[in-house]
C-alpha positions as CSV (number, residue, x, y, z in Angstrom):
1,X,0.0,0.0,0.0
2,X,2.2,2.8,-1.4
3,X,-0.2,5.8,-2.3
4,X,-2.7,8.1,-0.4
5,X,-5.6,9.7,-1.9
6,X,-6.7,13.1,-1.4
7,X,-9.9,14.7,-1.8
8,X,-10.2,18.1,-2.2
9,X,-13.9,19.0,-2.7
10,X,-14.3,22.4,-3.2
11,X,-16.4,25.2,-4.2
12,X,-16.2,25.2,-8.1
13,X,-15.0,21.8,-8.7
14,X,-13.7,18.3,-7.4
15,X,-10.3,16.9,-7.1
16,X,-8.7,13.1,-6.2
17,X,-5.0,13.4,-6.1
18,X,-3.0,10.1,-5.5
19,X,0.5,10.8,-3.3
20,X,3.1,8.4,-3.3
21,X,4.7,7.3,-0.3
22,X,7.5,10.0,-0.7
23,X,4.4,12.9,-0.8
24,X,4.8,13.6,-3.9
25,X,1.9,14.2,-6.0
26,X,1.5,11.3,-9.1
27,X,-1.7,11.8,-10.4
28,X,-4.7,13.6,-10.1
29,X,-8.6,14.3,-11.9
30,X,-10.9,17.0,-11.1
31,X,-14.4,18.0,-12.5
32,X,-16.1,21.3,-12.5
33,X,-19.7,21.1,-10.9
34,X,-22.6,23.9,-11.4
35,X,-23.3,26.8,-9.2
36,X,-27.0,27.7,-8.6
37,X,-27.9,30.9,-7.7
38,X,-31.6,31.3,-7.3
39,X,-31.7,34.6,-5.8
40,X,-30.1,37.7,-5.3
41,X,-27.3,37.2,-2.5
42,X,-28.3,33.0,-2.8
43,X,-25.4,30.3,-3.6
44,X,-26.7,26.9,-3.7
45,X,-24.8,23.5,-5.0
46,X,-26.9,20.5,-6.3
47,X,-25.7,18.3,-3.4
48,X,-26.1,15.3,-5.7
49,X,-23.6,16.5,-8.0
50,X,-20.8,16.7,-4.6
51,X,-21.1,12.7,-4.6
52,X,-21.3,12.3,-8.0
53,X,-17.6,14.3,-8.8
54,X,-16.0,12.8,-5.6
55,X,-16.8,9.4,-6.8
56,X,-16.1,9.6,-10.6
57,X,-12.8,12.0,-9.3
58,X,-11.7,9.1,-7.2
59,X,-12.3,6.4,-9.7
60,X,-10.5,8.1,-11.9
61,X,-7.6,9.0,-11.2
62,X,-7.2,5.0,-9.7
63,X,-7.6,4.1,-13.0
64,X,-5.0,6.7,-14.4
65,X,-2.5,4.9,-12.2
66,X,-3.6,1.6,-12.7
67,X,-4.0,0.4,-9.2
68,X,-6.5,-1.0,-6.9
69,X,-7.8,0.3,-3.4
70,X,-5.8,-2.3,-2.2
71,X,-2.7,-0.3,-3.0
72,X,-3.9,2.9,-1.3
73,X,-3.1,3.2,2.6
74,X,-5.6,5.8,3.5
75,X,-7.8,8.2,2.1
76,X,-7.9,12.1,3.3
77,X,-10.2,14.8,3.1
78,X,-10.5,18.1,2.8
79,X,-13.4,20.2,1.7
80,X,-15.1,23.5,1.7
81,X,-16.2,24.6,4.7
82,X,-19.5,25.8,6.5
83,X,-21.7,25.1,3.4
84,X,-24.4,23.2,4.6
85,X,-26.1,19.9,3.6
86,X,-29.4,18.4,5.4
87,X,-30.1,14.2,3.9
88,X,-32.3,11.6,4.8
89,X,-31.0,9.2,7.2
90,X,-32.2,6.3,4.9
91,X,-31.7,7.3,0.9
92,X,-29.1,9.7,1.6
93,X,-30.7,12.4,-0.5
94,X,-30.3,15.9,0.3
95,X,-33.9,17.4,1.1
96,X,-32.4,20.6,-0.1
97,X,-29.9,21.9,-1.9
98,X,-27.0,22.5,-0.2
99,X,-26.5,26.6,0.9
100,X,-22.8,27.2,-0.1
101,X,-20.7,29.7,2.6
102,X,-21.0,32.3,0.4
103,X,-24.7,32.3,0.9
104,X,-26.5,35.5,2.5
105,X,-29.7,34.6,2.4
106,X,-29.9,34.3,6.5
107,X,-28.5,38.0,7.0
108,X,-31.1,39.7,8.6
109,X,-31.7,37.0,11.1
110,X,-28.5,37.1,12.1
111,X,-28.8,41.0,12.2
112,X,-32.0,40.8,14.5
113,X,-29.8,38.6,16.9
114,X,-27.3,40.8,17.0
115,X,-29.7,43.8,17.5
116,X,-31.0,41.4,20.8
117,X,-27.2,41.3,22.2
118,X,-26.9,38.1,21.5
119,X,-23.6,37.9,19.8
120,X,-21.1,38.2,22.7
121,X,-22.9,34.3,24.2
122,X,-21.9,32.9,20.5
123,X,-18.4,34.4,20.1
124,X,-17.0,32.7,23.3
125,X,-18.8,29.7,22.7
126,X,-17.9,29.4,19.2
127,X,-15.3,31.4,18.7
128,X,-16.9,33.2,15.4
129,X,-19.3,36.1,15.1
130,X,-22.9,35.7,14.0
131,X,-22.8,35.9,10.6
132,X,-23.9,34.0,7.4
133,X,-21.1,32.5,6.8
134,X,-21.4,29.7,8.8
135,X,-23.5,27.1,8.8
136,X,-26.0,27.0,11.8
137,X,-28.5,30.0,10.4
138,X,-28.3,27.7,6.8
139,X,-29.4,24.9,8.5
140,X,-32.2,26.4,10.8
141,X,-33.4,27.8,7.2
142,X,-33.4,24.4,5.6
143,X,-35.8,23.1,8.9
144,X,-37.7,25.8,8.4
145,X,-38.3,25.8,4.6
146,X,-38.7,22.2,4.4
147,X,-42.1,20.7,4.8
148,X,-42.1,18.6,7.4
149,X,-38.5,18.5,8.2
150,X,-38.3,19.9,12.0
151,X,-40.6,16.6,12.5
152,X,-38.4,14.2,11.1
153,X,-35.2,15.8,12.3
154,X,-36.9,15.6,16.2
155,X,-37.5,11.9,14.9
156,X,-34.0,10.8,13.8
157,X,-35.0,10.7,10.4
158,X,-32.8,13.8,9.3
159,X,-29.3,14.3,9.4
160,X,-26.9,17.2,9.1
161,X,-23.5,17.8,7.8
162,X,-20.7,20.5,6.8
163,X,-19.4,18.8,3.2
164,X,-17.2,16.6,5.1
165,X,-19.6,14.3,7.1
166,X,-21.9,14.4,3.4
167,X,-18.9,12.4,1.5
168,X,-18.3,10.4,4.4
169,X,-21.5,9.3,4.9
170,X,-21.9,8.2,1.2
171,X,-18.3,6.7,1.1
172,X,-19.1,4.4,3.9
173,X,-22.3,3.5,2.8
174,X,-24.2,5.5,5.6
175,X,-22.1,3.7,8.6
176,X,-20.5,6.8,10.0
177,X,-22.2,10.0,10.2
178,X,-19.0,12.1,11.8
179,X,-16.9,15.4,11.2
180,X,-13.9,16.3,12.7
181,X,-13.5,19.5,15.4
182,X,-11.8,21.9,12.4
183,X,-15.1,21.7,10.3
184,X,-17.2,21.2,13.5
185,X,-15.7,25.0,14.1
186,X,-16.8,26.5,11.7
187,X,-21.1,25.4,11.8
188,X,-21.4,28.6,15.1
189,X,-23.0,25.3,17.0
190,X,-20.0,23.9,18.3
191,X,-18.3,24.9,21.8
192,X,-14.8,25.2,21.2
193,X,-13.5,25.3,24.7
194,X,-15.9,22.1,25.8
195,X,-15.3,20.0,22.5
196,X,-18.9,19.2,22.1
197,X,-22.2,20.8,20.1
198,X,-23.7,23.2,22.1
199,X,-27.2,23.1,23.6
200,X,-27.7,26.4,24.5
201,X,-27.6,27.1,20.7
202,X,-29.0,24.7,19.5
203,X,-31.9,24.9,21.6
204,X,-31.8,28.5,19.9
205,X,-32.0,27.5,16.5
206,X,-34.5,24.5,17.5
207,X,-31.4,21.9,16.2
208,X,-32.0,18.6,17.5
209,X,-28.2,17.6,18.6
210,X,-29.6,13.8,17.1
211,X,-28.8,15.0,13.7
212,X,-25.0,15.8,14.0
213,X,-22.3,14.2,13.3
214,X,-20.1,12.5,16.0
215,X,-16.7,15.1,16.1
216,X,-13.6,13.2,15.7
217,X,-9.9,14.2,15.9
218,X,-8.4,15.5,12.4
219,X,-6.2,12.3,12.6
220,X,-8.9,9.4,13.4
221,X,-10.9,6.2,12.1
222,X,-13.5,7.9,10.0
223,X,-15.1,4.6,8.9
224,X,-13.8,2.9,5.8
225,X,-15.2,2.7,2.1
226,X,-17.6,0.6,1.0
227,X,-16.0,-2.2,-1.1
228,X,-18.1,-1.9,-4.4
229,X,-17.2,1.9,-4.6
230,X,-13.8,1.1,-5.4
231,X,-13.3,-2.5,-5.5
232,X,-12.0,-3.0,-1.7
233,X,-12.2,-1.5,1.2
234,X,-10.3,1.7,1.8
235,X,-9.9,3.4,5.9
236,X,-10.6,7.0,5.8
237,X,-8.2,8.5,8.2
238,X,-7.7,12.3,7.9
239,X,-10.5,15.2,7.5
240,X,-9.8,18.6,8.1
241,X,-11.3,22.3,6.1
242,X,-9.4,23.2,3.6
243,X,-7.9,26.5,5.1
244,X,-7.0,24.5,8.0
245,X,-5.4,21.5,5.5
246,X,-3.4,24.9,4.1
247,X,-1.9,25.2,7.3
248,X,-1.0,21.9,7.8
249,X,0.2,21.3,4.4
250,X,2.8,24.4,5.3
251,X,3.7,22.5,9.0
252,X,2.7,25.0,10.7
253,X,2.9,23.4,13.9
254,X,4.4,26.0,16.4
255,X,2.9,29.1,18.4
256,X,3.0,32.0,16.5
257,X,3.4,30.4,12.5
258,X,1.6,32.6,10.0
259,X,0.3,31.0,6.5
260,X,-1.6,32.6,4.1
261,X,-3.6,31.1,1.2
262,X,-4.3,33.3,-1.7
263,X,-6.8,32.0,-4.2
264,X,-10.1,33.6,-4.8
265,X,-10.4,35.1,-1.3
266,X,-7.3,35.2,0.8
267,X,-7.7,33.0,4.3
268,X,-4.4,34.1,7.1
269,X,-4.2,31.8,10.0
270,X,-2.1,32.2,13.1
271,X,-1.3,29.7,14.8
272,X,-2.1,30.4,18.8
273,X,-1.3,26.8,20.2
274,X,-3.2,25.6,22.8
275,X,-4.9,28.3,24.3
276,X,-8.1,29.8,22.0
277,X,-7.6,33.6,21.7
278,X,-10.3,35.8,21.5
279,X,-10.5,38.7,19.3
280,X,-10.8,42.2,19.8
281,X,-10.7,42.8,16.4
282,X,-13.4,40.6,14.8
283,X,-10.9,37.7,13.8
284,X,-12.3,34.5,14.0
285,X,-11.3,31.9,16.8
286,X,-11.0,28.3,15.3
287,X,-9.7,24.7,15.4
288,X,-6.5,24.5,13.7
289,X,-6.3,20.9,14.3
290,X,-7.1,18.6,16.6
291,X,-4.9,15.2,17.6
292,X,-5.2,12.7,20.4
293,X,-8.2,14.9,21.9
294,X,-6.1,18.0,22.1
295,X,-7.0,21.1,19.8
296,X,-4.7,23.2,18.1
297,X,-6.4,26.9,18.1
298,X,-6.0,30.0,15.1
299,X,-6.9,33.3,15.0
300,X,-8.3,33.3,11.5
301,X,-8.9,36.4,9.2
302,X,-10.3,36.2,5.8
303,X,-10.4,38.6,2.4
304,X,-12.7,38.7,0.3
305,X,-11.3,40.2,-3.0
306,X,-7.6,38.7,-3.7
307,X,-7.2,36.5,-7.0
308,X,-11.0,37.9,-7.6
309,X,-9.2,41.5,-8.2
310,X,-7.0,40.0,-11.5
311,X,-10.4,38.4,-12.4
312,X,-12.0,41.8,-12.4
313,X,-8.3,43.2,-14.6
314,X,-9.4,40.7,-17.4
315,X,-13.3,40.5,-17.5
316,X,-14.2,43.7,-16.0
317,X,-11.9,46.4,-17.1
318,X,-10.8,43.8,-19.8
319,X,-7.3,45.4,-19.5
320,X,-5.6,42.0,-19.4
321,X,-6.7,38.5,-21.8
322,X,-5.2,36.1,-19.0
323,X,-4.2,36.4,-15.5
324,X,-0.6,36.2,-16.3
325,X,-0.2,39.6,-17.7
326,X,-0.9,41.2,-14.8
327,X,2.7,41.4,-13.3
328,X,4.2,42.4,-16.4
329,X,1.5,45.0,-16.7
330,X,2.6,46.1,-12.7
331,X,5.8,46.9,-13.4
332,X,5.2,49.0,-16.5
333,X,3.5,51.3,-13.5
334,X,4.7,54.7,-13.4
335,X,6.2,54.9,-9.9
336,X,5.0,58.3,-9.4
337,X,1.5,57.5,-9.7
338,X,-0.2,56.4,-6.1
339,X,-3.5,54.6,-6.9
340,X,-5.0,52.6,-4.4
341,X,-7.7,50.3,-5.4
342,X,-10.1,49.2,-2.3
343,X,-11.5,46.2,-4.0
344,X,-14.8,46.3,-1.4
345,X,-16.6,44.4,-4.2
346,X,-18.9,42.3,-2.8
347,X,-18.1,44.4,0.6
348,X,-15.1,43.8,3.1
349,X,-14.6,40.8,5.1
350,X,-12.0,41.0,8.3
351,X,-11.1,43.1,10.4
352,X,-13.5,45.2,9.2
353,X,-16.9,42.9,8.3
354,X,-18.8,45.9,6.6
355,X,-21.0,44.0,3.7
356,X,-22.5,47.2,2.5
357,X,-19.2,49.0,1.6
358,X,-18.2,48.7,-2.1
359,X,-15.3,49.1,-4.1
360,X,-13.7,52.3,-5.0
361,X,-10.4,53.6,-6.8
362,X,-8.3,56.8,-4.9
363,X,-5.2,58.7,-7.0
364,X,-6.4,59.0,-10.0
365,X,-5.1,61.2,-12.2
366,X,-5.0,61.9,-16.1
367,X,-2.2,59.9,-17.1
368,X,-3.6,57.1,-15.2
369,X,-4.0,53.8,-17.6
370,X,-4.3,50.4,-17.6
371,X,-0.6,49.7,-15.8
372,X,-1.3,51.9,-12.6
373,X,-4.5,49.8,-12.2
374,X,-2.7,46.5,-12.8
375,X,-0.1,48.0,-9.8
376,X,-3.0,48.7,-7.4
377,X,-4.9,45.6,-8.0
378,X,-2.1,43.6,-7.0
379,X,-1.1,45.8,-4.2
380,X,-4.8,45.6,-2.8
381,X,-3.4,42.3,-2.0
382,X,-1.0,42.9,0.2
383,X,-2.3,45.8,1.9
384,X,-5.7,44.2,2.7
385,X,-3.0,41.0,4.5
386,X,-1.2,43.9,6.3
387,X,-5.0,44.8,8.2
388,X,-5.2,41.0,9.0
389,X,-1.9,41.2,10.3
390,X,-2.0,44.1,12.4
391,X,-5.3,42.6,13.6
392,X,-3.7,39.1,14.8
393,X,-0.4,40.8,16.4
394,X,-3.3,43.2,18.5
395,X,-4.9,40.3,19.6
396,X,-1.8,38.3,20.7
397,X,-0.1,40.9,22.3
398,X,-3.1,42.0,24.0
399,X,-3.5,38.2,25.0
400,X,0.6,37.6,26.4
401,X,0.3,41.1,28.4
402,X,2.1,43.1,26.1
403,X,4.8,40.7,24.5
404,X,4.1,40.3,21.1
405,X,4.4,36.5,20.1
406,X,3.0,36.4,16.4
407,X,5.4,35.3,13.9
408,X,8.0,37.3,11.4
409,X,7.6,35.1,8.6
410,X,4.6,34.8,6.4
411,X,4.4,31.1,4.5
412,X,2.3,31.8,1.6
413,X,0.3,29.1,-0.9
414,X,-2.6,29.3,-3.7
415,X,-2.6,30.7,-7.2
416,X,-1.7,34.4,-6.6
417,X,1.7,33.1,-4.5
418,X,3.4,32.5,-8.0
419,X,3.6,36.1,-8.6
420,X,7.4,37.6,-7.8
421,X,6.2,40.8,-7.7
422,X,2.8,40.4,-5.8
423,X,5.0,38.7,-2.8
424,X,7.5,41.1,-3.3
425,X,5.3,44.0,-2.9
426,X,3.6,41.8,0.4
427,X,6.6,41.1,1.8
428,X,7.6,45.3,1.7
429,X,4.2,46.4,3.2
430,X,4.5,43.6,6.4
431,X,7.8,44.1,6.7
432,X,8.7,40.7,7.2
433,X,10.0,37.8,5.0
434,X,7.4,36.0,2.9
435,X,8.3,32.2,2.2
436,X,6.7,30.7,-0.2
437,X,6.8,26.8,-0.6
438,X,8.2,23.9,-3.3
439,X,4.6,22.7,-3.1
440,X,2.1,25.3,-3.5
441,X,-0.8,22.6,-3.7
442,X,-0.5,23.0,0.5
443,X,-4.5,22.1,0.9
444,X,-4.8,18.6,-0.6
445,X,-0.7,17.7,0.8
446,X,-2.1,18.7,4.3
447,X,-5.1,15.9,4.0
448,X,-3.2,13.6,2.5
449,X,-0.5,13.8,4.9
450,X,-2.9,13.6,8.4
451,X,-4.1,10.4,6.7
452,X,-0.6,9.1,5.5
453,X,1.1,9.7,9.1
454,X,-2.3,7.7,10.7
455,X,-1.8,5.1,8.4
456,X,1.9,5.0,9.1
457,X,3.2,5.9,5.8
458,X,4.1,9.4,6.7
459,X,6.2,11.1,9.2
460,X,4.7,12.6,12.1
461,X,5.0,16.1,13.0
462,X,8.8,16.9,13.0
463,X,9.9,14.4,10.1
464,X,7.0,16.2,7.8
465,X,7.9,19.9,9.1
466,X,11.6,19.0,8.3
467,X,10.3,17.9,4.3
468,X,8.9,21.0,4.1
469,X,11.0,22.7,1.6
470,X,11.1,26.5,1.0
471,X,11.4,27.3,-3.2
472,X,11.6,31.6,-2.5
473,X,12.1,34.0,0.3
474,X,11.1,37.3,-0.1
475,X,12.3,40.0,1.8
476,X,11.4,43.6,2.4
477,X,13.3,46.0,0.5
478,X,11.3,49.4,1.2
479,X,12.0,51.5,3.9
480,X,10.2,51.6,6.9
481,X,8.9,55.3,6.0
482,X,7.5,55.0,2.4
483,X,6.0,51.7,4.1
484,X,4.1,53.6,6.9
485,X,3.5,56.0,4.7
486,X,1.3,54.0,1.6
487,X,0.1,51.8,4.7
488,X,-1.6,55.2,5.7
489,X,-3.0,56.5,2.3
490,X,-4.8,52.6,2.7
491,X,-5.9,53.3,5.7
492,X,-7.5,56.7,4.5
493,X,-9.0,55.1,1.4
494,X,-10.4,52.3,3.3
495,X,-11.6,54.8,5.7
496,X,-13.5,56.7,3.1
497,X,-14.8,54.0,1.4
498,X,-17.2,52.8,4.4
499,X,-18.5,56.4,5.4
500,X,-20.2,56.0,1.3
């Protein structure tokens, strides 16, 4: 048994990648699934169609290899997280479609809590702030729009699951029904300081604790595969959210390690160790990872708008025909032009959590073009992780008393990472080194490698931090005034664009 198979479900598509026993990755399929959006604000996946990749993923990239389950040790997880899926304890079949984390259709209840006080009781239960986002207010919306569903939930007939528990559930042919305590904290139902779903809001959101999962360590005996799936049984032994797999893949183990995965959004966890650490600047507290019953906590702040902004270069302004032109186009910038882009647009997510804002451009002038915008698109980037930052060392050194014990190095991953200049520029406005890795594909390496060390394939914890393997460090090269200086002209812009 010489390989380990990820799966990385994700928003917009499916992937099963096969790692050898030296972590490399050997082969790998992925399928594109449809995004439903039935209303204004509304995200919705068929969750049908979340089986149906995973399965046809997995088969075939087994077949690409040529190999049989009996030649895979383990199987790991990792999967979008918060979006919500309610099945029937018998068929399996979603009663709903499943409400994706981008989803706001459950805004104004969570507004009318707030407006009641309530949201100080969730935050230090769950670490998070009522919001959306996460998956409890999807769920009490499913119960309530589903004829007849709060009856058969009460009855046992219902069950509920982050995507996770969903795949799980299928894979082992409706044995297990469990999550582990990363996705668990991120559903605003489970108590991250007592390890266990939380009454007192469930009773809230009339959530009968019957219908969730069983919360497991990220390392554990998730059930194993049903043997017609694949031909043979195959243990699943590793599950964890994919921003949390991120920081795994990038071993970051110790107090105080920063990573930073840029794709679509941007997601920057700290790692706090294992104390929980709760913010005074709206940062989300959350399992990093969880092993022999002992959680790992994070401070975790996300962006909305990172890759999204180069997205917006080529089919919005239409300045750029692929991604890839936009460094060349940055550095073509005339360096005495200073526009700053706040890329607010579908609002701004942490610190600042203001959904109403929208985007706006400051600087402009008559000579500026199509290479001054490519410049502040990418620099968006890097200012919008320097607020994060500044957010995480606040907490931490509020939390040790005044000794600041966040990190100086940055590990970064995702798409946006393999830009020179866009790390360049990030490492100048932190003012600390950026690393980024060999492997940039951090999220499904971090699944596969919790189920590779269970299975005993993989080193543990020091052997896999010491075959982590840096490709490029950058470090700052502006001074600390111009630094302060644009870090202040963001500050102004942001500033200006909320009081629209």
């Amino acid at each position: 048994m010489s390989y380990i198979l990820a799966i990385d479900q994700g928003t917009t598509s499916t992937r099963a990648i096969l790692f050898d026993r030296d972590m490399h990755m050997a082969h790998s399929a992925q399928e594109e699934f449809a995004q439903h959006y039935p209303a204004s604000g509304w995200v919705e996946h068929d969750a049908g169609d979340l089986w149906d990749t995973t399965l046809r993923t997995c088969r075939a990239v087994l077949e690409k290899a040529e190999i049989r389950a009996g030649d895979v040790a383990a199987i790991g997880i990792t999967n979008q997280r918060e979006t919500t899926v309610v099945w029937d304890a018998e068929t399996g079949k979603a009663i709903h479609p499943a409400i994706v984390w981008q989803d706001r259709r459950t805004a104004d209840f969570c507004r009318q809590l707030r407006e009641e006080g309530r949201e100080e009781m969730f935050t230090k239960r769950t670490g998070l702030l009522l919001d959306p986002y996460f998956s409890a207010t999807k769920l009490k919306f499913i119960l309530d729009e589903v004829d007849g569903a709060r009856e058969k939930a009460a009855e046992g007939k219902l069950l509920f699951g982050t995507v996770d528990s969903f795949l799980i559930w299928h894979l082992t042919g409706g044995r297990s029904h469990v999550t582990d305590a990363t996705n668990a904290s991120r559903t605003l139902l489970y108590d991250i300081h007592k390890r266990r779903w939380s009454e007192t809001i469930s009773d809230i959101f009339g959530i009968p604790l019957k219908m969730l999962p069983e919360v497991l360590d990220t390392g554990g005996e998730f059930g194993v595969t049903s043997e017609e799936l694949f031909g043979g049984e195959i243990p699943i032994l590793g599950v964890a959210g994919d921003q949390q797999a991120a920081t795994l893949g990038q071993a970051c183990f110790e107090p105080g390690m920063l990573k930073s995965t840029y794709g679509t959004g941007c997601f920057a966890l700290l790692n706090t160790g294992d104390k929980p650490v709760q913010s005074q600047n709206r940062l989300l507290t959350t399992v990093a990872y969880q092993f022999d019953g002992k959680p790992t906590f994070a401070l975790e702040g996300s962006i909305f708008i990172a890759g999204a902004v180069v997205q917006w270069l080529r089919d919005g302004l239409k300045i750029i025909s692929s991604s890839s032109e936009s460094q060349p186009l940055a550095e073509k910038a005339d360096p005495g032009q200073n526009l700053i882009l706040v890329p607010a647009f579908t609002g701004l997510g942490a610190p600042y959590w203001d959904a109403e804002c929208r985007g706006a451009v400051f600087g402009l002038t008559r000579n500026s073009g199509p290479e001054e915008f490519a410049k502040a698109a990418l620099e968006s980037v890097g200012f919008q992780t320097r607020d994060l930052l500044e957010a995480m060392t606040a907490d931490i050194t509020a939390d040790h008393g005044g000794e600041e014990q966040a990190g100086d190095t940055l590990r970064v991953d995702g798409g946006m990472s393999a830009s020179d200049w866009a790390m360049q520029f990030l490492s100048d406005i932190i003012g600390a080194s950026v690393d980024r890795p060999e492997v940039l594909e951090t999220t499904a390496l971090g699944a596969a490698w919790v189920a590779g060390s269970q299975a005993g394939l993989y080193p543990s914890f020091d052997g896999f931090t010491k075959s982590w393997k840096l490709q490029t460090r950058f470090e700052p090269k502006m001074s600390e005034g111009d630094r302060e200086e644009r870090y202040r002209h963001w500050k102004d812009a942001v500033k200006a664009t909320m009081s629209v």
